[in-house]
Short mmCIF file of C-alpha atoms and ligand atoms in Angstrom, two decimals:
data_model
loop_
_atom_site.label_atom_id
_atom_site.label_comp_id
_atom_site.label_asym_id
_atom_site.label_seq_id
_atom_site.Cartn_x
_atom_site.Cartn_y
_atom_site.Cartn_z
CA MET A 1 0.23 0.07 -0.13
CA MET A 2 2.90 2.31 0.66
CA TYR A 3 6.76 2.68 -0.40
CA GLN A 4 9.71 4.91 -0.58
CA LYS A 5 10.24 5.82 -3.43
CA CYS A 6 13.54 7.87 -5.34
CA ILE A 7 12.04 11.30 -6.90
CA VAL A 8 15.00 11.14 -9.64
CA CYS A 9 15.18 7.42 -10.93
CA GLY A 10 11.45 6.15 -9.69
CA GLU A 11 13.68 3.18 -7.70
CA LYS A 12 11.19 1.73 -5.09
CA PHE A 13 12.11 1.01 -1.34
CA GLY A 14 10.21 -0.98 1.40
CA ALA A 15 8.29 1.58 3.74
CA ASP A 16 10.40 -0.27 6.77
CA GLU A 17 13.55 0.39 5.16
CA ILE A 18 15.72 2.73 7.33
CA ILE A 19 17.13 4.77 4.22
CA TYR A 20 17.82 8.40 3.45
CA LEU A 21 18.50 8.93 -0.24
CA CYS A 22 18.09 6.35 -2.78
CA ARG A 23 20.54 3.56 -3.06
CA ARG A 24 20.93 3.46 -6.80
CA CYS A 25 21.48 7.61 -7.73
CA GLY A 26 21.67 9.14 -4.43
CA GLY A 27 18.57 10.98 -5.11
CA LEU A 28 15.76 12.27 -2.51
CA LEU A 29 13.26 9.63 -1.28
CA GLU A 30 9.16 10.33 -0.80
CA VAL A 31 6.58 8.46 0.58
CA ASP A 32 4.20 7.14 -2.07
CA TYR A 33 1.34 5.34 -1.88
CA ASP A 34 -1.52 3.15 -4.01
CA TYR A 35 -3.83 6.12 -4.29
CA ASP A 36 -6.59 3.77 -5.74
CA LEU A 37 -6.44 1.77 -2.18
CA LEU A 38 -6.20 5.01 -0.40
CA GLU A 39 -9.10 6.60 -2.01
CA ALA A 40 -11.48 3.33 -0.98
CA LYS A 41 -9.96 3.48 2.39
CA ILE A 42 -10.66 6.99 3.19
CA LYS A 43 -14.32 6.62 1.44
CA LYS A 44 -15.15 4.37 4.04
CA SER A 45 -13.47 6.62 6.83
CA ASP A 46 -14.91 9.05 9.36
CA TRP A 47 -12.16 11.73 9.08
CA GLN A 48 -14.39 14.47 8.20
CA SER A 49 -16.00 14.51 11.25
CA LEU A 50 -12.83 14.71 13.26
CA PRO A 51 -11.42 18.25 14.09
CA LEU A 52 -8.74 20.12 12.30
CA SER A 53 -5.25 18.45 13.42
CA VAL A 54 -2.45 16.34 11.94
CA TRP A 55 -4.24 13.40 13.27
CA ARG A 56 -7.70 13.97 11.63
CA TYR A 57 -5.80 13.01 8.43
CA LYS A 58 -4.44 9.52 9.93
CA ASP A 59 -5.53 7.90 7.07
CA PHE A 60 -3.31 9.64 4.85
CA MET A 61 -0.24 9.10 7.50
CA PRO A 62 1.97 6.25 6.76
CA ILE A 63 1.46 4.78 10.11
CA ARG A 64 0.57 1.51 10.64
CA GLY A 65 -1.95 1.77 13.27
CA SER A 66 -2.99 4.38 16.14
CA SER A 67 -1.38 2.58 19.14
CA LYS A 68 1.64 4.18 18.92
CA ILE A 69 0.94 7.56 18.02
CA VAL A 70 3.29 10.25 19.94
CA SER A 71 1.03 13.69 19.80
CA LEU A 72 1.03 16.73 21.66
CA THR A 73 -1.77 17.77 20.03
CA GLU A 74 -0.29 19.57 16.68
CA GLY A 75 -1.54 21.28 13.99
CA GLY A 76 -5.39 22.58 14.00
CA THR A 77 -3.91 26.11 13.79
CA GLY A 78 -5.87 29.36 13.10
CA LEU A 79 -6.39 30.06 9.45
CA HIS A 80 -6.63 34.12 9.83
CA SER A 81 -8.40 36.55 7.50
CA CYS A 82 -6.15 39.47 7.42
CA GLN A 83 -7.99 42.31 5.87
CA ARG A 84 -6.55 45.06 7.96
CA LEU A 85 -2.97 44.06 6.43
CA ALA A 86 -4.51 42.90 3.19
CA ARG A 87 -5.86 46.76 2.91
CA ILE A 88 -2.45 48.18 3.39
CA LEU A 89 -0.69 46.27 0.80
CA GLY A 90 -3.34 46.77 -1.58
CA ILE A 91 -4.50 42.89 -2.12
CA LYS A 92 -7.92 41.93 -1.48
CA HIS A 93 -7.71 38.68 0.03
CA LEU A 94 -5.06 37.65 2.55
CA TYR A 95 -5.05 34.55 5.41
CA VAL A 96 -2.27 33.71 7.58
CA LYS A 97 -2.03 30.47 8.55
CA ASN A 98 -0.40 30.67 11.54
CA GLU A 99 2.10 27.85 12.67
CA GLY A 100 3.53 29.46 15.58
CA GLU A 101 -0.04 28.13 17.28
CA ASN A 102 1.68 24.31 17.43
CA PRO A 103 2.73 23.01 20.84
CA THR A 104 6.51 23.94 20.07
CA GLY A 105 5.62 26.85 18.29
CA SER A 106 6.40 26.09 14.79
CA PHE A 107 5.22 23.81 11.58
CA LYS A 108 8.20 21.43 12.77
CA ASP A 109 5.79 19.27 15.33
CA ARG A 110 3.40 18.31 12.42
CA GLY A 111 6.52 16.39 10.66
CA MET A 112 7.94 15.17 14.41
CA THR A 113 4.28 13.45 15.51
CA VAL A 114 4.46 11.37 12.24
CA GLY A 115 8.47 11.20 12.36
CA ILE A 116 8.53 10.13 16.08
CA THR A 117 5.77 7.54 15.59
CA LYS A 118 7.21 6.20 12.56
CA ALA A 119 10.65 6.26 14.79
CA LEU A 120 8.48 3.72 17.54
CA GLU A 121 7.30 1.67 14.50
CA LEU A 122 11.18 1.35 13.53
CA ASN A 123 12.10 0.24 17.02
CA VAL A 124 14.72 3.06 17.22
CA GLU A 125 16.03 4.60 20.42
CA THR A 126 18.03 7.41 19.56
CA VAL A 127 17.11 10.11 17.37
CA ILE A 128 19.05 13.31 15.69
CA CYS A 129 18.76 16.10 13.60
CA ALA A 130 20.79 19.37 12.76
CA SER A 131 18.75 22.58 13.49
CA THR A 132 18.74 26.54 12.74
CA GLY A 133 16.82 26.06 16.18
CA ASN A 134 12.94 24.75 15.64
CA THR A 135 13.76 21.29 14.47
CA SER A 136 15.70 21.01 17.59
CA ALA A 137 13.38 22.32 20.01
CA SER A 138 10.60 19.79 18.40
CA LEU A 139 12.49 16.70 18.10
CA ALA A 140 13.77 17.56 21.77
CA ALA A 141 9.93 17.50 22.82
CA TYR A 142 8.51 14.76 20.85
CA ALA A 143 11.89 12.75 21.96
CA ALA A 144 10.76 13.09 25.54
CA LYS A 145 7.31 12.60 25.14
CA ALA A 146 8.35 9.25 23.17
CA GLY A 147 11.08 8.25 25.92
CA LEU A 148 13.63 8.17 23.23
CA GLN A 149 17.29 9.76 23.44
CA CYS A 150 17.63 12.78 21.10
CA ILE A 151 21.06 14.63 19.73
CA VAL A 152 21.04 17.63 17.98
CA LEU A 153 23.39 19.45 16.32
CA ILE A 154 23.13 23.48 15.61
CA PRO A 155 25.53 26.10 14.35
CA SER A 156 27.14 28.20 17.78
CA GLY A 157 25.70 31.03 18.31
CA LYS A 158 23.34 31.45 15.75
CA ILE A 159 20.36 30.27 16.99
CA ALA A 160 17.65 32.15 18.68
CA TYR A 161 17.46 32.22 22.52
CA GLY A 162 13.95 30.53 22.95
CA LYS A 163 14.96 27.46 20.26
CA LEU A 164 18.20 26.71 22.28
CA ALA A 165 15.71 27.35 25.31
CA GLN A 166 13.55 24.60 24.31
CA ALA A 167 15.95 22.15 23.09
CA MET A 168 17.80 22.54 26.36
CA VAL A 169 14.84 21.96 28.85
CA TYR A 170 13.41 19.22 27.16
CA GLY A 171 16.43 17.24 27.67
CA ALA A 172 18.17 16.96 24.24
CA LYS A 173 21.97 16.22 24.37
CA VAL A 174 22.61 19.62 22.70
CA VAL A 175 26.02 20.00 20.41
CA GLN A 176 26.76 23.23 19.41
CA ILE A 177 29.46 23.19 16.38
CA ARG A 178 31.67 25.76 15.17
CA GLY A 179 30.30 25.71 12.02
CA ASN A 180 26.87 26.36 9.90
CA PHE A 181 23.71 24.47 9.65
CA ASP A 182 24.89 23.07 6.33
CA ARG A 183 28.09 21.73 7.73
CA ALA A 184 25.57 20.50 10.64
CA LEU A 185 23.50 18.58 8.57
CA LYS A 186 26.23 17.05 6.88
CA ILE A 187 27.58 15.83 9.79
CA VAL A 188 24.32 13.93 10.96
CA LEU A 189 23.76 12.40 7.52
CA GLU A 190 27.19 11.15 7.60
CA LEU A 191 26.74 9.78 11.05
CA SER A 192 23.45 8.08 10.92
CA GLU A 193 24.65 6.23 7.84
CA LYS A 194 27.42 4.96 9.70
CA HIS A 195 25.87 4.46 13.50
CA ARG A 196 22.67 2.87 11.99
CA GLU A 197 20.96 2.95 15.77
CA VAL A 198 20.57 6.39 15.25
CA TYR A 199 17.78 7.98 13.19
CA LEU A 200 17.92 11.30 11.16
CA LEU A 201 14.82 13.15 11.13
CA ASN A 202 15.64 16.37 9.59
CA SER A 203 13.80 16.72 6.42
CA ILE A 204 15.56 14.63 4.34
CA ASN A 205 13.39 11.84 6.17
CA PRO A 206 10.59 11.50 3.99
CA TYR A 207 8.25 10.49 7.08
CA ARG A 208 8.76 13.96 8.42
CA LEU A 209 7.46 15.50 5.47
CA GLU A 210 4.53 13.54 5.30
CA GLY A 211 3.39 14.79 8.74
CA GLN A 212 3.97 18.60 7.28
CA LYS A 213 1.56 17.86 4.45
CA SER A 214 -1.13 18.12 6.77
CA LEU A 215 -0.34 21.89 6.66
CA ALA A 216 -2.29 21.94 2.83
CA TYR A 217 -5.05 19.45 3.64
CA GLU A 218 -6.38 21.63 6.57
CA ILE A 219 -5.95 24.83 4.13
CA CYS A 220 -8.33 23.07 1.96
CA ASP A 221 -10.51 22.20 4.67
CA GLN A 222 -10.67 25.28 6.37
CA LEU A 223 -11.56 27.01 2.80
CA ASN A 224 -14.22 24.54 2.51
CA ARG A 225 -12.03 22.89 -0.54
CA GLN A 226 -11.83 25.95 -2.25
CA PRO A 227 -8.00 26.28 -2.38
CA PRO A 228 -6.43 29.21 -2.16
CA ASP A 229 -4.64 30.74 -5.66
CA ARG A 230 -1.32 31.26 -3.92
CA VAL A 231 0.21 29.97 -0.91
CA VAL A 232 3.42 31.82 0.49
CA LEU A 233 5.94 30.67 2.40
CA PRO A 234 9.58 31.13 4.02
CA VAL A 235 12.05 28.80 2.17
CA GLY A 236 15.23 27.26 4.04
CA ASN A 237 16.38 23.50 3.71
CA ALA A 238 13.38 23.46 1.46
CA GLY A 239 11.28 20.61 2.79
CA ASN A 240 7.87 22.23 4.15
CA ILE A 241 7.35 23.71 0.44
CA SER A 242 7.72 19.99 -0.93
CA ALA A 243 5.69 18.65 1.60
CA ILE A 244 2.70 21.47 1.55
CA TRP A 245 2.74 20.73 -2.49
CA LYS A 246 2.53 17.01 -2.04
CA GLY A 247 -0.31 17.62 0.81
CA PHE A 248 -2.06 19.44 -2.38
CA THR A 249 -1.47 17.07 -5.51
CA GLU A 250 -2.59 14.31 -3.11
CA PHE A 251 -6.06 15.86 -2.25
CA ARG A 252 -6.27 17.06 -6.01
CA LYS A 253 -5.37 12.86 -6.71
CA LEU A 254 -8.31 11.99 -4.27
CA GLY A 255 -10.85 14.12 -5.97
CA LEU A 256 -10.91 16.32 -2.82
CA VAL A 257 -10.28 19.64 -4.39
CA ASP A 258 -9.81 20.73 -8.24
CA ARG A 259 -6.90 22.70 -8.45
CA ILE A 260 -3.46 23.05 -6.76
CA PRO A 261 -1.98 26.85 -5.65
CA ARG A 262 0.74 28.45 -7.00
CA MET A 263 3.66 27.60 -4.45
CA THR A 264 5.52 30.89 -3.62
CA GLY A 265 8.96 30.46 -1.95
CA ILE A 266 10.59 33.01 -0.41
CA GLN A 267 14.39 33.62 0.53
CA ALA A 268 16.68 36.01 2.40
CA GLU A 269 18.60 37.88 0.27
CA GLY A 270 21.75 36.57 2.04
CA ALA A 271 20.59 32.99 1.71
CA ALA A 272 18.36 32.49 -1.28
CA PRO A 273 19.90 29.33 -3.70
CA ILE A 274 16.19 28.41 -4.78
CA ALA A 275 15.00 31.84 -5.58
CA GLN A 276 17.84 32.76 -7.66
CA ALA A 277 17.63 29.46 -9.43
CA ILE A 278 14.05 30.46 -9.86
CA LYS A 279 14.36 33.87 -11.23
CA ASN A 280 17.57 33.02 -13.41
CA GLY A 281 15.87 29.67 -15.12
CA ARG A 282 18.44 27.58 -13.99
CA ALA A 283 17.57 23.85 -13.33
CA GLU A 284 20.15 23.68 -10.35
CA ILE A 285 20.83 25.29 -7.34
CA VAL A 286 24.23 26.78 -7.07
CA PRO A 287 24.87 26.54 -2.95
CA ILE A 288 26.16 29.50 -1.14
CA ASP A 289 29.25 29.21 0.93
CA LYS A 290 28.35 31.59 3.85
CA PRO A 291 24.48 32.36 3.92
CA GLU A 292 23.74 35.05 6.24
CA THR A 293 20.51 36.87 7.28
CA VAL A 294 18.89 37.81 10.21
CA ALA A 295 16.11 35.41 9.96
CA THR A 296 18.67 32.48 11.66
CA ALA A 297 15.96 29.62 10.83
CA ILE A 298 16.45 30.10 7.37
CA ARG A 299 20.17 30.88 7.26
CA ILE A 300 21.13 27.78 4.67
CA GLY A 301 23.06 28.09 2.06
CA ALA A 302 23.04 24.34 0.58
CA PRO A 303 18.97 23.54 1.14
CA ILE A 304 18.84 19.64 0.71
CA SER A 305 15.41 19.36 -0.78
CA TRP A 306 15.87 22.24 -3.35
CA LYS A 307 15.08 19.27 -6.15
CA LYS A 308 11.79 18.73 -4.40
CA ALA A 309 11.06 22.78 -4.03
CA ILE A 310 12.07 23.50 -7.60
CA ARG A 311 9.30 20.94 -8.73
CA ALA A 312 7.18 22.23 -6.30
CA ILE A 313 7.26 25.68 -7.53
CA ARG A 314 7.29 25.08 -11.17
CA GLU A 315 4.79 22.31 -11.46
CA SER A 316 2.41 24.37 -9.63
CA GLY A 317 3.04 27.82 -11.62
CA GLY A 318 4.50 29.22 -8.58
CA THR A 319 7.65 31.64 -8.07
CA ALA A 320 10.26 32.61 -5.64
CA GLU A 321 11.36 35.83 -4.57
CA THR A 322 14.43 36.93 -2.08
CA VAL A 323 13.65 39.99 0.66
CA SER A 324 16.09 41.98 2.76
CA ASP A 325 16.69 41.61 6.21
CA GLU A 326 14.66 45.04 6.50
CA GLU A 327 11.93 43.97 4.37
CA ILE A 328 11.48 41.11 7.03
CA LEU A 329 11.83 43.21 10.18
CA GLU A 330 9.26 45.72 8.64
CA ALA A 331 7.00 42.62 7.73
CA GLN A 332 7.30 41.45 11.35
CA LYS A 333 6.35 44.60 12.74
CA MET A 334 3.43 45.03 10.31
CA LEU A 335 1.87 41.78 11.22
CA ALA A 336 2.31 42.15 14.66
CA ARG A 337 0.91 45.38 14.66
CA HIS A 338 -1.74 45.41 12.24
CA GLU A 339 -3.29 41.58 12.80
CA GLY A 340 -2.02 40.95 16.23
CA LEU A 341 0.16 37.96 14.87
CA PHE A 342 3.65 37.73 16.51
CA VAL A 343 6.00 35.41 14.32
CA GLU A 344 9.94 35.34 14.11
CA PRO A 345 11.48 36.98 11.34
CA ALA A 346 11.99 34.16 9.06
CA SER A 347 8.40 33.57 9.28
CA ALA A 348 7.56 37.35 8.37
CA SER A 349 9.49 36.87 4.94
CA SER A 350 6.39 35.41 3.39
CA ILE A 351 4.36 38.93 3.93
CA ALA A 352 7.42 40.74 3.06
CA GLY A 353 8.04 38.33 0.08
CA LEU A 354 4.19 38.87 -1.03
CA LYS A 355 4.35 42.49 -0.76
CA LYS A 356 7.17 43.08 -3.19
CA LEU A 357 6.05 40.57 -5.42
CA PHE A 358 2.57 42.26 -5.69
CA GLU A 359 4.75 45.68 -6.04
CA ALA A 360 6.41 44.59 -8.64
CA GLY A 361 2.99 43.53 -10.61
CA LYS A 362 4.14 39.73 -10.14
CA THR A 363 0.96 38.97 -8.44
CA ASP A 364 -2.37 40.11 -8.72
CA GLU A 365 -4.87 41.92 -6.33
CA ASP A 366 -7.58 39.44 -6.73
CA GLU A 367 -5.48 36.50 -5.75
CA VAL A 368 -6.71 34.58 -2.53
CA VAL A 369 -3.60 34.35 -0.76
CA VAL A 370 -2.47 32.42 2.14
CA CYS A 371 0.72 33.34 3.45
CA VAL A 372 2.54 30.63 6.02
CA THR A 373 3.86 32.27 9.01
CA THR A 374 6.48 29.34 10.37
CA GLY A 375 7.17 29.88 13.97
CA HIS A 376 6.22 32.03 16.89
CA GLY A 377 8.05 35.60 17.71
CA LEU A 378 8.90 34.46 21.22
CA LYS A 379 11.30 31.98 19.65
CA ASP A 380 13.26 35.30 18.98
CA PRO A 381 12.84 37.42 21.60
CA ASP A 382 16.27 39.48 21.32
CA ILE A 383 14.96 40.95 17.83
CA ALA A 384 11.39 41.32 18.54
CA ILE A 385 12.90 44.08 21.49
CA LYS A 386 15.48 45.32 19.02
CA ILE A 387 12.94 46.47 16.73
CA SER A 388 10.53 47.64 18.88
CA GLU A 389 10.12 51.11 20.59
CA LYS A 390 11.88 50.80 24.01
CA PRO A 391 9.47 51.18 27.61
CA SER A 392 9.22 54.32 29.15
CA GLU A 393 10.48 54.59 32.97
CA VAL A 394 8.66 57.29 35.13
CA ASP A 395 8.34 57.58 39.01
CA ALA A 396 5.57 55.22 40.22
CA GLU A 397 3.29 58.05 40.82
CA ILE A 398 -0.01 59.15 38.93
CA GLU A 399 1.20 62.46 37.97
CA SER A 400 4.23 60.93 36.45
CA ILE A 401 2.18 58.89 34.31
CA GLU A 402 -0.77 61.63 33.29
CA ARG A 403 2.25 63.86 32.07
CA LEU A 404 3.64 60.87 30.22
CA LEU A 405 0.64 60.11 28.36
CA GLY A 406 -0.39 63.70 27.98
CA LEU A 407 -3.68 63.07 29.90
CA SER A 408 -5.19 65.93 31.38
CA ARG A 409 -5.61 66.58 35.36
CA TYR A 410 -8.52 64.68 37.64
CA MET A 411 -11.62 66.85 37.03
CA PRO A 412 -12.62 67.67 40.93
CA ALA A 413 -14.90 64.94 42.17
CA THR A 414 -18.02 67.46 42.56
CA VAL A 415 -18.12 68.04 38.66
CA ILE A 416 -17.87 64.44 38.04
CA SER A 417 -20.89 63.85 40.48
CA ARG A 418 -23.27 66.43 38.37
N1 F0G B 1 10.72 29.25 9.03
C1 F0G B 1 11.14 28.77 10.42
C2 F0G B 1 10.43 29.58 11.16
C3 F0G B 1 11.66 27.83 10.28
O1 F0G B 1 12.31 27.04 11.63
C4 F0G B 1 12.10 26.95 8.97
C5 F0G B 1 13.48 25.80 9.31
C6 F0G B 1 11.57 27.25 7.88
C7 F0G B 1 10.77 28.46 7.75
C8 F0G B 1 12.13 26.85 6.40
O2 F0G B 1 11.64 25.50 6.44
O3 F0G B 1 13.95 24.47 5.63
O4 F0G B 1 11.50 23.47 5.57
O5 F0G B 1 12.44 24.66 4.31
N2 F0G B 1 14.01 25.62 10.03
C9 F0G B 1 14.68 23.85 10.14
C10 F0G B 1 15.08 24.17 11.60
C11 F0G B 1 15.84 24.41 8.98
O6 F0G B 1 16.29 23.23 11.64
O7 F0G B 1 14.53 24.37 12.18
P1 F0G B 1 12.50 24.56 5.25
#
């Protein structure tokens, strides 16, 4: 009913094989299903009566039963209609799918609930990942819930404080490397090939991406099966855009929706190999040696899933754009001040990218757009404080506060009572 398949040469591998790249050609793997069987299965199931969450879609997931599911209640995040921000941007229909509402504050939880459940099915005892922060926080939490050992490799000094705090408090073995994310990913890939007992849960693991595809399913269901025209999201290692596109294509294959949104990937200027390849019409990316951006979550120069991402963008008729750090931080503030949504800088790049594309005439004002905000603003408190107005400090006296706020003096009590 399901297997792992190479996206390049089509070679198939068993669903229970621990394998991260195609043994024949080295290509990326994805989970494939017999969609006729899947269609028959979901027709008989009562999934549509379940609440919105990753596990509403259990029938679509590569999991054998319910007994091993490790859940912290992930998914079911808000799809916020952002009319005030839409008006400011000059567009008509803007929604934000706010993934910061997940249990550890990012979309990674969708992947980890499935990835860790799969790890239990495979009788794994130790899990590992490289991370710019959110993956490590999420993996550490789910490993703790499942009673597994967890090792995370992070670039020293380059992950936001909230994320570091999470990985540490959940009890992971946190290893800071003197090198960037790309280097960390190379190391964990090599380590997990060499030491088979250590199970890799970066997004190269196709089971993790199966969980993340639920984001697309949710958008379809929240919009009554009328998919948006466009989905805009930040791209780092490029797993998420690939997973979301797979989710939309599956809903279409199963006859649940009739079209797929234009997948639109946004990267930070200093870390934009995929956006550059799309803009220049190249078939392959040119990795960036020293990626740099304020949005540390997407500070990635050699995205492992670039091939999947380029396929998602091209086949959906989408596009990619780059945004500067200033544009990212401005978008972060706009979203917070006009919509009450506090997201981390990488997440705000989706808004910044949409603004830039619309202003350049590359998107239409009538489009229904969903921007995915991938992580919570509290992940990176340092940035939030840096970009905001400092609090005022005054004496603890009512007069001082009246003076500060420009409030007129109290009316005498006799006047008030009249
Ligand atoms: N947004 C946030 C907040 C992220 O943490 C990440 C990736 C992305 C976007 C990009 O997603 O890699 O699937 O294209 N963070 C990874 C991590 C790399 O280690 O937490 P992607």
